[in-house]
Tab-separated table of C-alpha atoms in Angstrom:
chain	number	residue	atom	x	y	z
A	26	MET	CA	-23.240	-80.586	-173.886
A	27	ASN	CA	-23.287	-76.987	-175.236
A	28	ALA	CA	-19.820	-75.880	-176.462
A	29	ASN	CA	-20.355	-72.399	-175.366
A	30	ILE	CA	-20.982	-73.504	-171.637
A	31	ILE	CA	-17.574	-75.531	-171.824
A	32	LEU	CA	-15.751	-72.666	-173.460
A	33	LEU	CA	-17.053	-70.371	-170.614
A	34	ILE	CA	-15.764	-72.880	-168.012
A	35	PHE	CA	-12.414	-73.034	-169.885
A	36	ILE	CA	-12.082	-69.220	-169.776
A	37	ILE	CA	-13.029	-68.782	-166.133
A	38	TYR	CA	-10.753	-71.605	-165.203
A	39	PHE	CA	-7.697	-70.020	-166.792
A	40	LEU	CA	-8.670	-66.558	-165.511
A	41	VAL	CA	-8.293	-68.009	-162.014
A	42	LEU	CA	-4.867	-69.512	-162.965
A	43	LEU	CA	-3.779	-66.042	-164.326
A	44	PHE	CA	-4.837	-64.490	-161.125
A	45	ILE	CA	-2.788	-66.864	-159.093
A	46	SER	CA	0.161	-66.230	-161.328
A	47	ARG	CA	-0.203	-62.595	-160.915
A	48	ILE	CA	-0.270	-62.809	-157.107
A	49	THR	CA	2.680	-65.181	-156.957
A	50	THR	CA	4.903	-63.216	-159.300
A	51	LYS	CA	4.527	-59.675	-157.626
A	52	LYS	CA	7.933	-59.810	-155.845
A	53	SER	CA	9.574	-62.737	-157.655
A	54	ASN	CA	13.067	-62.520	-158.900
A	55	PHE	CA	15.029	-64.506	-161.529
A	56	ASP	CA	15.844	-67.471	-159.252
A	57	ASP	CA	12.217	-67.856	-158.076
A	58	PHE	CA	11.537	-69.378	-161.522
A	59	PHE	CA	13.711	-72.304	-160.571
A	60	ASN	CA	13.483	-72.758	-156.857
A	61	ALA	CA	10.723	-70.422	-155.526
A	62	ASN	CA	13.350	-68.920	-153.200
A	63	ARG	CA	12.985	-72.258	-151.143
A	64	SER	CA	10.140	-70.930	-149.269
A	65	SER	CA	7.181	-73.002	-150.438
A	66	PRO	CA	4.893	-74.370	-147.621
A	67	TRP	CA	5.503	-78.282	-147.519
A	68	TYR	CA	1.773	-79.064	-147.245
A	69	LEU	CA	0.991	-77.069	-150.395
A	70	VAL	CA	3.813	-78.849	-152.271
A	71	ALA	CA	2.535	-82.256	-150.978
A	72	PHE	CA	-1.037	-81.629	-152.120
A	73	GLY	CA	-0.040	-80.143	-155.545
A	74	MET	CA	2.369	-83.055	-156.304
A	75	ILE	CA	-0.800	-85.357	-156.390
A	76	GLY	CA	-1.966	-83.663	-159.601
A	77	THR	CA	1.374	-83.810	-161.270
A	78	SER	CA	1.853	-87.557	-160.419
A	79	LEU	CA	-1.606	-88.629	-161.590
A	80	SER	CA	-1.989	-86.536	-164.791
A	81	GLY	CA	-4.730	-86.693	-167.388
A	82	VAL	CA	-3.848	-90.110	-168.542
A	83	THR	CA	-4.502	-91.466	-164.976
A	84	PHE	CA	-7.705	-89.528	-164.647
A	85	ILE	CA	-9.175	-91.352	-167.676
A	86	SER	CA	-7.246	-94.610	-167.797
A	87	VAL	CA	-7.251	-95.770	-164.223
A	88	PRO	CA	-11.095	-95.939	-163.907
A	89	GLY	CA	-11.325	-97.551	-167.372
A	90	GLU	CA	-8.706	-100.151	-166.627
A	91	VAL	CA	-10.651	-101.555	-163.664
A	92	GLY	CA	-12.784	-103.519	-166.093
A	93	ASN	CA	-9.512	-105.273	-167.446
A	94	SER	CA	-7.486	-105.733	-164.322
A	95	ASN	CA	-9.768	-104.957	-161.384
A	96	PHE	CA	-8.059	-103.361	-158.426
A	97	SER	CA	-4.636	-105.017	-159.233
A	98	TYR	CA	-3.221	-101.512	-159.893
A	99	PHE	CA	-3.266	-101.011	-156.055
A	100	GLN	CA	-0.462	-103.474	-155.803
A	101	MET	CA	1.709	-101.064	-157.592
A	102	VAL	CA	0.461	-98.113	-155.490
A	103	LEU	CA	1.685	-100.050	-152.322
A	104	GLY	CA	5.077	-100.345	-154.057
A	105	TYR	CA	5.050	-96.588	-154.552
A	106	LEU	CA	5.154	-96.172	-150.699
A	107	LEU	CA	8.483	-98.072	-150.526
A	108	GLY	CA	9.861	-95.974	-153.350
A	109	TYR	CA	8.857	-92.629	-151.643
A	110	PHE	CA	10.404	-93.791	-148.461
A	111	ILE	CA	13.683	-94.374	-150.213
A	112	ILE	CA	13.353	-90.952	-151.917
A	113	ALA	CA	12.831	-89.220	-148.515
A	114	LYS	CA	15.788	-91.062	-146.755
A	115	VAL	CA	18.295	-91.303	-149.548
A	116	LEU	CA	17.790	-88.994	-152.370
A	117	LEU	CA	16.444	-85.796	-150.762
A	118	PRO	CA	19.333	-85.645	-148.166
A	119	LEU	CA	21.618	-85.895	-151.194
A	120	TYR	CA	20.009	-83.113	-153.119
A	121	TYR	CA	19.840	-80.833	-150.007
A	122	LYS	CA	23.392	-81.610	-149.064
A	123	TYR	CA	24.700	-80.226	-152.456
A	124	ASN	CA	21.948	-77.514	-152.600
A	125	LEU	CA	20.831	-78.513	-156.103
A	126	VAL	CA	18.436	-76.804	-158.487
A	127	SER	CA	18.790	-79.304	-161.331
A	128	ILE	CA	19.168	-82.811	-159.677
A	129	TYR	CA	21.429	-83.965	-162.632
A	130	THR	CA	24.232	-81.748	-161.492
A	131	TYR	CA	24.820	-84.431	-158.844
A	132	LEU	CA	26.033	-86.773	-161.724
A	133	ASP	CA	28.537	-84.110	-162.756
A	134	LYS	CA	29.977	-83.837	-159.158
A	135	ARG	CA	30.122	-87.622	-158.800
A	136	LEU	CA	30.749	-89.295	-162.198
A	137	GLY	CA	31.651	-86.671	-164.675
A	138	TYR	CA	30.675	-84.250	-167.514
A	139	TYR	CA	29.242	-86.928	-169.975
A	140	SER	CA	27.277	-88.720	-167.217
A	141	TYR	CA	25.759	-85.352	-166.170
A	142	LYS	CA	24.852	-84.541	-169.851
A	143	SER	CA	23.557	-88.048	-170.445
A	144	GLY	CA	21.172	-87.940	-167.432
A	145	ALA	CA	19.917	-84.435	-168.347
A	146	PHE	CA	19.440	-85.496	-172.036
A	147	PHE	CA	17.303	-88.574	-171.153
A	148	PHE	CA	15.214	-86.557	-168.867
A	149	LEU	CA	14.487	-83.973	-171.538
A	150	LEU	CA	13.743	-86.707	-174.105
A	151	SER	CA	11.395	-88.617	-171.857
A	152	ARG	CA	9.561	-85.624	-170.397
A	153	THR	CA	9.077	-84.085	-173.796
A	154	ILE	CA	7.407	-87.206	-175.164
A	155	GLY	CA	5.440	-87.796	-171.889
A	156	ALA	CA	4.091	-84.289	-171.624
A	157	SER	CA	3.253	-84.184	-175.337
A	158	PHE	CA	1.350	-87.380	-175.127
A	159	ARG	CA	-0.740	-86.233	-172.091
A	160	LEU	CA	-1.570	-82.958	-173.709
A	161	PHE	CA	-2.349	-84.825	-176.938
A	162	LEU	CA	-5.151	-86.793	-175.068
A	163	VAL	CA	-6.575	-83.715	-173.354
A	164	ALA	CA	-6.467	-81.637	-176.522
A	165	GLY	CA	-8.528	-84.434	-178.098
A	166	VAL	CA	-11.137	-84.177	-175.361
A	167	LEU	CA	-11.396	-80.400	-175.769
A	168	GLN	CA	-11.538	-80.686	-179.539
A	169	ILE	CA	-14.591	-83.000	-179.327
A	170	ALA	CA	-16.137	-80.874	-176.456
A	171	ILE	CA	-15.429	-77.405	-177.725
A	172	PHE	CA	-13.542	-76.739	-180.891
A	173	ASN	CA	-15.338	-79.139	-183.195
A	174	GLN	CA	-18.482	-77.448	-182.519
A	175	LEU	CA	-16.889	-74.099	-183.212
A	176	GLY	CA	-15.507	-75.274	-186.471
A	177	LEU	CA	-11.961	-74.895	-185.377
A	178	PRO	CA	-9.060	-77.339	-186.229
A	179	PHE	CA	-7.098	-79.546	-183.943
A	180	SER	CA	-4.046	-77.399	-184.283
A	181	PHE	CA	-5.837	-74.387	-182.772
A	182	SER	CA	-6.937	-76.321	-179.703
A	183	VAL	CA	-3.356	-77.451	-179.077
A	184	LEU	CA	-2.023	-73.897	-179.744
A	185	ILE	CA	-4.508	-72.453	-177.225
A	186	THR	CA	-3.766	-75.155	-174.704
A	187	ILE	CA	0.011	-74.500	-174.808
A	188	LEU	CA	-0.221	-70.757	-175.113
A	189	LEU	CA	-2.210	-70.488	-171.876
A	190	ILE	CA	0.280	-72.700	-169.976
A	191	TRP	CA	3.154	-70.499	-171.242
A	192	ILE	CA	1.268	-67.340	-170.234
A	193	TYR	CA	0.845	-68.341	-166.502
A	194	THR	CA	4.267	-69.947	-166.109
A	195	PHE	CA	6.743	-67.930	-168.078
A	196	LYS	CA	7.442	-65.444	-165.208
A	197	GLY	CA	6.884	-67.239	-161.917
A	198	GLY	CA	7.794	-70.736	-163.066
A	199	ILE	CA	7.941	-73.180	-160.193
A	200	LYS	CA	6.862	-70.480	-157.690
A	201	THR	CA	3.517	-70.112	-159.526
A	202	ILE	CA	3.165	-73.846	-160.205
A	203	VAL	CA	3.361	-74.877	-156.546
A	204	TRP	CA	0.167	-72.838	-156.019
A	205	THR	CA	-1.715	-73.574	-159.342
A	206	ASP	CA	-1.001	-77.358	-158.962
A	207	ALA	CA	-2.641	-77.436	-155.444
A	208	LEU	CA	-5.704	-75.787	-156.910
A	209	GLN	CA	-5.769	-78.183	-159.839
A	210	THR	CA	-5.338	-81.210	-157.658
A	211	LEU	CA	-8.439	-79.913	-155.646
A	212	PHE	CA	-10.438	-79.669	-158.927
A	213	MET	CA	-9.308	-83.140	-160.039
A	214	LEU	CA	-10.166	-84.937	-156.788
A	215	SER	CA	-13.332	-83.049	-156.416
A	216	ALA	CA	-14.390	-84.144	-159.893
A	217	VAL	CA	-13.845	-87.824	-158.845
A	218	ILE	CA	-15.781	-87.479	-155.498
A	219	ILE	CA	-18.588	-85.567	-157.101
A	220	THR	CA	-19.039	-88.200	-159.954
A	221	ILE	CA	-19.034	-90.999	-157.386
A	222	ILE	CA	-21.804	-89.290	-155.361
A	223	ILE	CA	-23.843	-88.581	-158.520
A	224	ILE	CA	-23.620	-92.266	-159.654
A	225	LEU	CA	-24.685	-93.428	-156.201
A	226	ASN	CA	-27.648	-91.080	-156.156
A	227	LYS	CA	-28.601	-92.291	-159.790
A	228	MET	CA	-28.676	-95.902	-158.319
A	229	ASN	CA	-30.311	-94.940	-155.070
A	230	VAL	CA	-27.326	-96.384	-153.170
A	231	GLY	CA	-26.004	-94.916	-149.989
A	232	LEU	CA	-22.328	-94.260	-149.168
A	233	LEU	CA	-22.024	-97.230	-146.682
A	234	GLU	CA	-23.984	-99.511	-149.114
A	235	SER	CA	-21.486	-98.591	-151.966
A	236	PHE	CA	-18.521	-100.183	-149.997
A	237	ASN	CA	-20.394	-103.516	-149.950
A	238	LEU	CA	-21.595	-103.097	-153.544
A	239	ILE	CA	-17.890	-102.617	-154.729
A	240	LYS	CA	-16.583	-105.361	-152.425
A	241	SER	CA	-19.064	-107.966	-153.564
A	242	SER	CA	-18.375	-107.191	-157.250
A	243	ASN	CA	-15.591	-108.865	-159.257
A	244	TYR	CA	-13.833	-105.558	-159.740
A	245	SER	CA	-12.598	-105.319	-156.146
A	246	GLU	CA	-10.147	-108.236	-156.570
A	247	THR	CA	-6.736	-106.797	-155.629
A	248	PHE	CA	-3.989	-109.300	-155.129
A	249	TYR	CA	-2.644	-111.728	-157.699
A	250	PHE	CA	0.153	-114.242	-157.271
A	251	ASN	CA	1.342	-115.848	-160.437
A	252	TRP	CA	5.042	-115.194	-161.227
A	253	LYS	CA	4.643	-115.580	-164.989
A	254	GLU	CA	1.950	-112.921	-165.310
A	255	SER	CA	2.601	-109.246	-165.476
A	256	ASN	CA	0.018	-108.553	-162.612
A	257	ASP	CA	1.853	-110.692	-160.010
A	258	PHE	CA	1.854	-108.916	-156.651
A	259	PHE	CA	5.633	-109.046	-156.197
A	260	LYS	CA	6.379	-107.855	-159.707
A	261	GLN	CA	3.871	-104.921	-159.240
A	262	PHE	CA	5.013	-104.080	-155.774
A	263	ILE	CA	8.783	-104.007	-156.768
A	264	SER	CA	7.944	-102.238	-160.109
A	265	GLY	CA	5.890	-99.610	-158.133
A	266	ALA	CA	8.821	-98.967	-155.914
A	267	PHE	CA	11.217	-98.430	-158.611
A	268	ILE	CA	8.840	-96.356	-160.777
A	269	ALA	CA	8.307	-94.037	-157.742
A	270	ILE	CA	12.163	-93.740	-157.491
A	271	VAL	CA	12.850	-92.855	-161.043
A	272	MET	CA	9.671	-91.023	-162.128
A	273	THR	CA	9.606	-88.976	-158.870
A	274	GLY	CA	13.002	-89.110	-157.180
A	275	LEU	CA	15.091	-89.003	-160.330
A	276	ASP	CA	12.751	-86.715	-162.329
A	277	GLN	CA	13.574	-83.003	-162.370
A	278	ASP	CA	9.806	-82.168	-162.716
A	279	MET	CA	8.734	-83.840	-159.533
A	280	MET	CA	11.939	-83.065	-157.483
A	281	GLN	CA	12.018	-79.320	-158.361
A	282	LYS	CA	8.847	-78.889	-156.305
A	283	ASN	CA	10.269	-80.733	-153.409
A	284	LEU	CA	13.425	-78.673	-153.490
A	285	THR	CA	11.387	-75.442	-153.062
A	286	CYS	CA	10.649	-76.380	-149.423
A	287	ARG	CA	12.481	-74.410	-146.775
A	288	ASN	CA	14.777	-77.317	-145.575
A	289	LEU	CA	15.235	-81.058	-145.688
A	290	GLU	CA	12.978	-81.846	-142.793
A	291	GLU	CA	9.985	-80.016	-144.484
A	292	SER	CA	10.693	-81.769	-147.747
A	293	GLN	CA	10.607	-85.132	-146.082
A	294	LYS	CA	7.506	-84.167	-144.191
A	295	ASN	CA	5.939	-83.213	-147.555
A	296	MET	CA	6.893	-86.593	-148.981
A	297	PHE	CA	5.144	-88.501	-146.185
A	298	TRP	CA	1.823	-86.612	-146.586
A	299	PHE	CA	2.100	-86.875	-150.227
A	300	CYS	CA	2.122	-90.706	-149.798
A	301	VAL	CA	-1.044	-90.637	-147.648
A	302	ILE	CA	-2.920	-88.455	-150.001
A	303	LEU	CA	-1.876	-90.385	-153.073
A	304	VAL	CA	-3.048	-93.744	-151.515
A	305	ILE	CA	-6.523	-92.082	-150.880
A	306	ALA	CA	-6.543	-90.582	-154.330
A	307	ASN	CA	-5.861	-93.896	-156.095
A	308	LEU	CA	-8.478	-95.730	-154.080
A	309	LEU	CA	-10.909	-93.070	-155.182
A	310	PHE	CA	-10.031	-93.490	-158.843
A	311	LEU	CA	-10.349	-97.287	-158.514
A	312	SER	CA	-13.691	-96.969	-156.702
A	313	LEU	CA	-14.886	-94.680	-159.343
A	314	GLY	CA	-13.889	-97.321	-161.975
A	315	ALA	CA	-15.855	-100.117	-160.330
A	316	LEU	CA	-18.906	-97.829	-160.052
A	317	LEU	CA	-18.746	-96.845	-163.692
A	318	TYR	CA	-18.944	-100.508	-164.809
A	319	ILE	CA	-21.670	-101.196	-162.208
A	320	TYR	CA	-23.660	-98.202	-163.357
A	321	SER	CA	-23.178	-99.094	-167.000
A	322	ASP	CA	-24.814	-102.604	-166.244
A	323	PHE	CA	-27.440	-100.724	-164.200
A	324	ILE	CA	-28.537	-98.541	-167.275
A	325	GLY	CA	-27.661	-101.097	-170.024
A	326	PHE	CA	-24.826	-99.094	-171.438
A	327	ASP	CA	-22.547	-100.934	-173.817
A	328	ILE	CA	-18.940	-100.767	-172.600
A	329	PRO	CA	-16.727	-99.154	-175.369
A	330	ALA	CA	-13.858	-101.227	-176.863
A	331	ARG	CA	-11.443	-98.667	-175.653
A	332	THR	CA	-12.101	-98.538	-171.887
A	333	ASP	CA	-10.415	-95.148	-171.617
A	334	ASN	CA	-13.591	-93.780	-173.189
A	335	LEU	CA	-15.913	-95.120	-170.492
A	336	TYR	CA	-15.507	-92.288	-168.000
A	337	PRO	CA	-15.832	-89.461	-170.627
A	338	LEU	CA	-18.803	-91.043	-172.397
A	339	LEU	CA	-20.763	-91.623	-169.133
A	340	ALA	CA	-19.858	-88.259	-167.620
A	341	ILE	CA	-20.773	-86.173	-170.608
A	342	ASP	CA	-23.787	-88.197	-172.005
A	343	HIS	CA	-25.336	-90.072	-169.193
A	344	LEU	CA	-24.890	-88.469	-165.830
A	345	GLY	CA	-26.359	-85.074	-166.466
A	346	GLU	CA	-24.993	-81.664	-167.413
A	347	PHE	CA	-23.632	-80.879	-164.023
A	348	THR	CA	-21.335	-83.974	-164.171
A	349	SER	CA	-20.252	-82.916	-167.648
A	350	VAL	CA	-19.153	-79.587	-166.253
A	351	ILE	CA	-17.314	-81.283	-163.420
A	352	PHE	CA	-15.618	-83.908	-165.663
A	353	ILE	CA	-14.355	-81.093	-168.031
A	354	LEU	CA	-12.917	-79.130	-165.038
A	355	GLY	CA	-11.370	-82.452	-163.750
A	356	ILE	CA	-9.722	-83.363	-167.074
A	357	ILE	CA	-8.431	-79.952	-167.709
A	358	ALA	CA	-6.981	-79.802	-164.104
A	359	ALA	CA	-5.432	-83.303	-164.382
A	360	ALA	CA	-3.813	-82.511	-167.658
A	361	TYR	CA	-2.564	-78.997	-166.858
A	362	SER	CA	-1.149	-79.868	-163.341
A	363	SER	CA	1.212	-82.289	-165.210
A	364	ALA	CA	1.846	-80.183	-168.281
A	365	ASP	CA	2.681	-76.895	-166.725
A	366	SER	CA	5.281	-78.302	-164.409
A	367	ALA	CA	6.745	-80.330	-167.251
A	368	LEU	CA	7.315	-77.169	-169.280
A	369	THR	CA	8.922	-75.482	-166.364
A	370	SER	CA	11.156	-78.341	-165.484
A	371	LEU	CA	12.221	-78.697	-169.123
A	372	THR	CA	13.148	-75.052	-169.212
A	373	THR	CA	14.955	-75.394	-165.898
A	374	SER	CA	16.863	-78.414	-166.952
A	375	PHE	CA	17.929	-77.008	-170.316
A	376	CYS	CA	18.955	-73.639	-168.876
A	377	ILE	CA	21.043	-75.008	-166.066
A	378	ASP	CA	22.293	-78.414	-167.481
A	379	PHE	CA	23.055	-77.355	-171.062
A	380	LEU	CA	23.369	-73.493	-171.106
A	381	ASP	CA	24.842	-73.031	-167.725
A	382	ILE	CA	22.582	-69.897	-167.420
A	383	GLU	CA	24.379	-68.400	-164.417
A	384	LYS	CA	27.276	-67.585	-166.714
A	385	THR	CA	25.202	-66.065	-169.449
A	386	LYS	CA	25.015	-62.233	-169.929
A	387	ASN	CA	21.257	-61.842	-170.203
A	388	LYS	CA	19.835	-64.536	-167.944
A	389	LYS	CA	16.144	-63.399	-168.188
A	390	LYS	CA	16.265	-63.164	-171.921
A	391	THR	CA	17.802	-66.616	-172.274
A	392	ARG	CA	15.255	-68.317	-169.921
A	393	PHE	CA	12.441	-66.487	-171.860
A	394	PHE	CA	13.564	-67.923	-175.227
A	395	VAL	CA	14.138	-71.406	-173.867
A	396	HIS	CA	10.646	-71.413	-172.407
A	397	ILE	CA	9.165	-70.328	-175.779
A	398	GLY	CA	11.315	-72.953	-177.495
A	399	PHE	CA	9.908	-75.809	-175.354
A	400	SER	CA	6.446	-74.632	-175.914
A	401	VAL	CA	6.995	-74.708	-179.641
A	402	LEU	CA	8.600	-78.218	-179.295
A	403	LEU	CA	5.574	-79.647	-177.408
A	404	PHE	CA	3.214	-77.997	-179.938
A	405	LEU	CA	5.044	-79.783	-182.863
A	406	VAL	CA	5.244	-83.065	-181.214
A	407	ILE	CA	1.512	-83.129	-180.362
A	408	LEU	CA	0.712	-82.347	-184.016
A	409	ILE	CA	3.083	-85.163	-185.123
A	410	PHE	CA	1.047	-87.421	-182.833
A	411	ASN	CA	-2.091	-86.276	-184.494
A	412	GLU	CA	-0.788	-86.834	-187.957
A	413	ILE	CA	0.300	-90.334	-187.164
A	414	ASN	CA	-3.260	-91.043	-186.045
A	415	ASP	CA	-2.580	-94.502	-184.901
A	416	GLU	CA	-3.346	-95.185	-181.263
A	417	SER	CA	-1.134	-98.281	-181.034
A	418	VAL	CA	1.880	-96.411	-182.527
A	419	ILE	CA	1.390	-93.378	-180.208
A	420	ASN	CA	1.148	-95.633	-177.187
A	421	SER	CA	4.228	-97.458	-178.233
A	422	ILE	CA	6.148	-94.136	-178.411
A	423	PHE	CA	4.810	-93.199	-174.951
A	424	LYS	CA	6.010	-96.655	-173.528
A	425	ALA	CA	9.417	-96.242	-175.272
A	426	ALA	CA	9.861	-92.902	-173.465
A	427	GLY	CA	9.559	-94.919	-170.191
A	428	TYR	CA	12.661	-96.791	-171.191
A	429	THR	CA	14.696	-93.581	-170.866
A	430	TYR	CA	14.292	-93.729	-167.090
A	431	GLY	CA	16.366	-96.952	-166.867
A	432	PRO	CA	19.670	-95.204	-167.552
A	433	LEU	CA	18.837	-92.538	-164.879
A	434	LEU	CA	18.264	-95.306	-162.386
A	435	GLY	CA	21.484	-96.971	-163.313
A	436	LEU	CA	23.506	-93.629	-163.199
A	437	PHE	CA	22.289	-92.552	-159.774
A	438	SER	CA	22.494	-96.104	-158.245
A	439	PHE	CA	26.107	-96.295	-159.467
A	440	GLY	CA	26.943	-92.935	-158.036
A	441	ILE	CA	25.284	-93.434	-154.672
A	442	PHE	CA	26.055	-97.110	-153.916
A	443	THR	CA	29.679	-97.422	-155.278
A	444	ASN	CA	32.857	-95.313	-154.881
A	445	TYR	CA	34.144	-96.118	-158.355
A	446	LYS	CA	35.459	-93.523	-160.800
A	447	ILE	CA	34.551	-94.316	-164.417
A	448	LYS	CA	35.669	-93.595	-167.910
A	449	ASP	CA	33.162	-90.955	-168.378
A	450	LYS	CA	33.326	-90.526	-172.254
A	451	PHE	CA	31.787	-94.015	-172.633
A	452	VAL	CA	28.591	-93.308	-170.585
A	453	PHE	CA	26.389	-92.090	-173.286
A	454	PRO	CA	26.696	-95.144	-175.522
A	455	ILE	CA	25.988	-97.348	-172.500
A	456	CYS	CA	22.816	-95.280	-171.723
A	457	VAL	CA	21.662	-95.850	-175.303
A	458	ILE	CA	22.459	-99.514	-175.505
A	459	SER	CA	20.789	-100.565	-172.193
A	460	PRO	CA	17.244	-99.558	-173.213
A	461	ILE	CA	17.598	-101.276	-176.605
A	462	ILE	CA	18.738	-104.614	-175.010
A	463	SER	CA	15.973	-104.208	-172.452
A	464	TYR	CA	13.448	-103.822	-175.253
A	465	LEU	CA	14.686	-106.771	-177.161
A	466	ILE	CA	14.666	-108.953	-173.882
A	467	ASN	CA	11.132	-107.625	-173.187
A	468	ILE	CA	9.521	-108.670	-176.531
A	469	ASN	CA	11.272	-112.139	-176.482
A	470	SER	CA	10.976	-112.885	-172.692
A	471	GLU	CA	8.382	-115.694	-173.092
A	472	GLN	CA	10.649	-117.683	-175.355
A	473	LEU	CA	13.936	-116.881	-173.397
A	474	LEU	CA	12.680	-116.998	-169.769
A	475	PHE	CA	10.255	-119.994	-169.802
A	476	GLY	CA	6.948	-117.995	-170.343
A	477	TYR	CA	7.992	-115.109	-168.072
A	478	LYS	CA	6.146	-111.817	-168.913
A	479	PHE	CA	7.786	-108.559	-168.092
A	480	GLY	CA	5.627	-105.765	-166.597
A	481	PHE	CA	6.846	-102.496	-165.417
A	482	GLU	CA	9.762	-104.255	-163.810
A	483	ILE	CA	11.414	-104.039	-167.230
A	484	LEU	CA	12.636	-100.686	-165.837
A	485	LEU	CA	14.631	-102.594	-163.139
A	486	LEU	CA	16.371	-104.670	-165.880
A	487	ASN	CA	17.117	-101.485	-167.820
A	488	GLY	CA	18.779	-99.887	-164.794
A	489	LEU	CA	20.698	-102.989	-163.973
A	490	LEU	CA	22.178	-103.136	-167.586
A	491	THR	CA	23.266	-99.572	-167.227
A	492	PHE	CA	24.866	-100.302	-163.741
A	493	ILE	CA	26.693	-103.324	-165.234
A	494	GLY	CA	27.849	-101.161	-168.209
A	495	LEU	CA	29.107	-98.454	-165.869
A	496	TYR	CA	30.994	-101.139	-163.727
A	497	LEU	CA	32.650	-102.440	-166.838
A	498	ILE	CA	34.108	-98.978	-167.714
A	499	ARG	CA	35.266	-98.245	-164.149
A	500	LYS	CA	38.735	-96.973	-163.672
């Protein structure tokens, strides 16, 4: 595909985002950056959260993974629903009760100073690595699609990527992101739907026929029951529930949007409809994955060794120029809907949790420089990923970041479900030791646990170890 066409799409796309930023920040004040004056329409938040929760990794990886694990990922999606129910009924009432902006200030009220700082630190660490990883993948796609053809280095594509995010978020923050994420979710889901329609047209298959086509293929197998394997239904369901709780309910990035709703009732309503849309969105991604593999057989296309490349390769080279345009729009939207809110939540958490910004003399100037600082940090981490140039190492770093959610699960669980006071100064060492022990158990689980393989439920073990550690230092 012509690089100039992609570049033009890229420019138009960001002009639209800048226009939205301009509109949403006309009457904004300092606090709007953090909580949007608690006036966001719940339905807009619900729709926009889809883009943030799915991200560019999901956009590429879930369709490709269908060839390896069929529809088993949907077992985890069903677990998400239980997790979101707990968020709506347990966590959101807690956050609204204390009128929180940063959710980690709850830990200060309940457990103490070091618990509070530990929770905020682990969020910053995990979100920085996670956001950098997602942007790294997208910058790689843009580098191939645009900047290689223009003779520009990878560092330039990363710089442009982050600079544009900074420009449309630095003033409006979460107030702008609630609107831009809704638009980007629309682009992402439209890309998936249009790609499905084009594939069906290429194969002369009708919409109703496509259901039977997917159902009769091996790819549609969904439920697995083998307790030793990582794709066992109960493992995936329970893991999905806890992943939803920690990566949405205990994550400043996701909760900051929920806390911009007018009141608790609207925030809970937002969570309910978010669940409905999320299930539909994931079924679309899985269906697209099955159709990509079926279409590959149809045209005799060799499946790439790295299945993440299947969707990009087919979309850009084998489904026509219009599909290429739609794919580029989709991948940009999927990446930026996750990255822009990550940058804003990192700024929010650092300003509130570590700088206590309300007590600083020049609040706007402080927030401005923190926002720049995290933009530079993301830029540097992405360049480090590029220098490593080893996919397995980078994936390992990304997975390691997931271990940092375990201490958050343990901290919040202990705070909510017990009445104990703790010796707060020992909390940070416990939060460091628990993920390390979890990792060691994970890599040796088959020898220690009679062939048992951990999946995502390692998160539950991690949180449990943190909980036990907190119990041991109770007063």
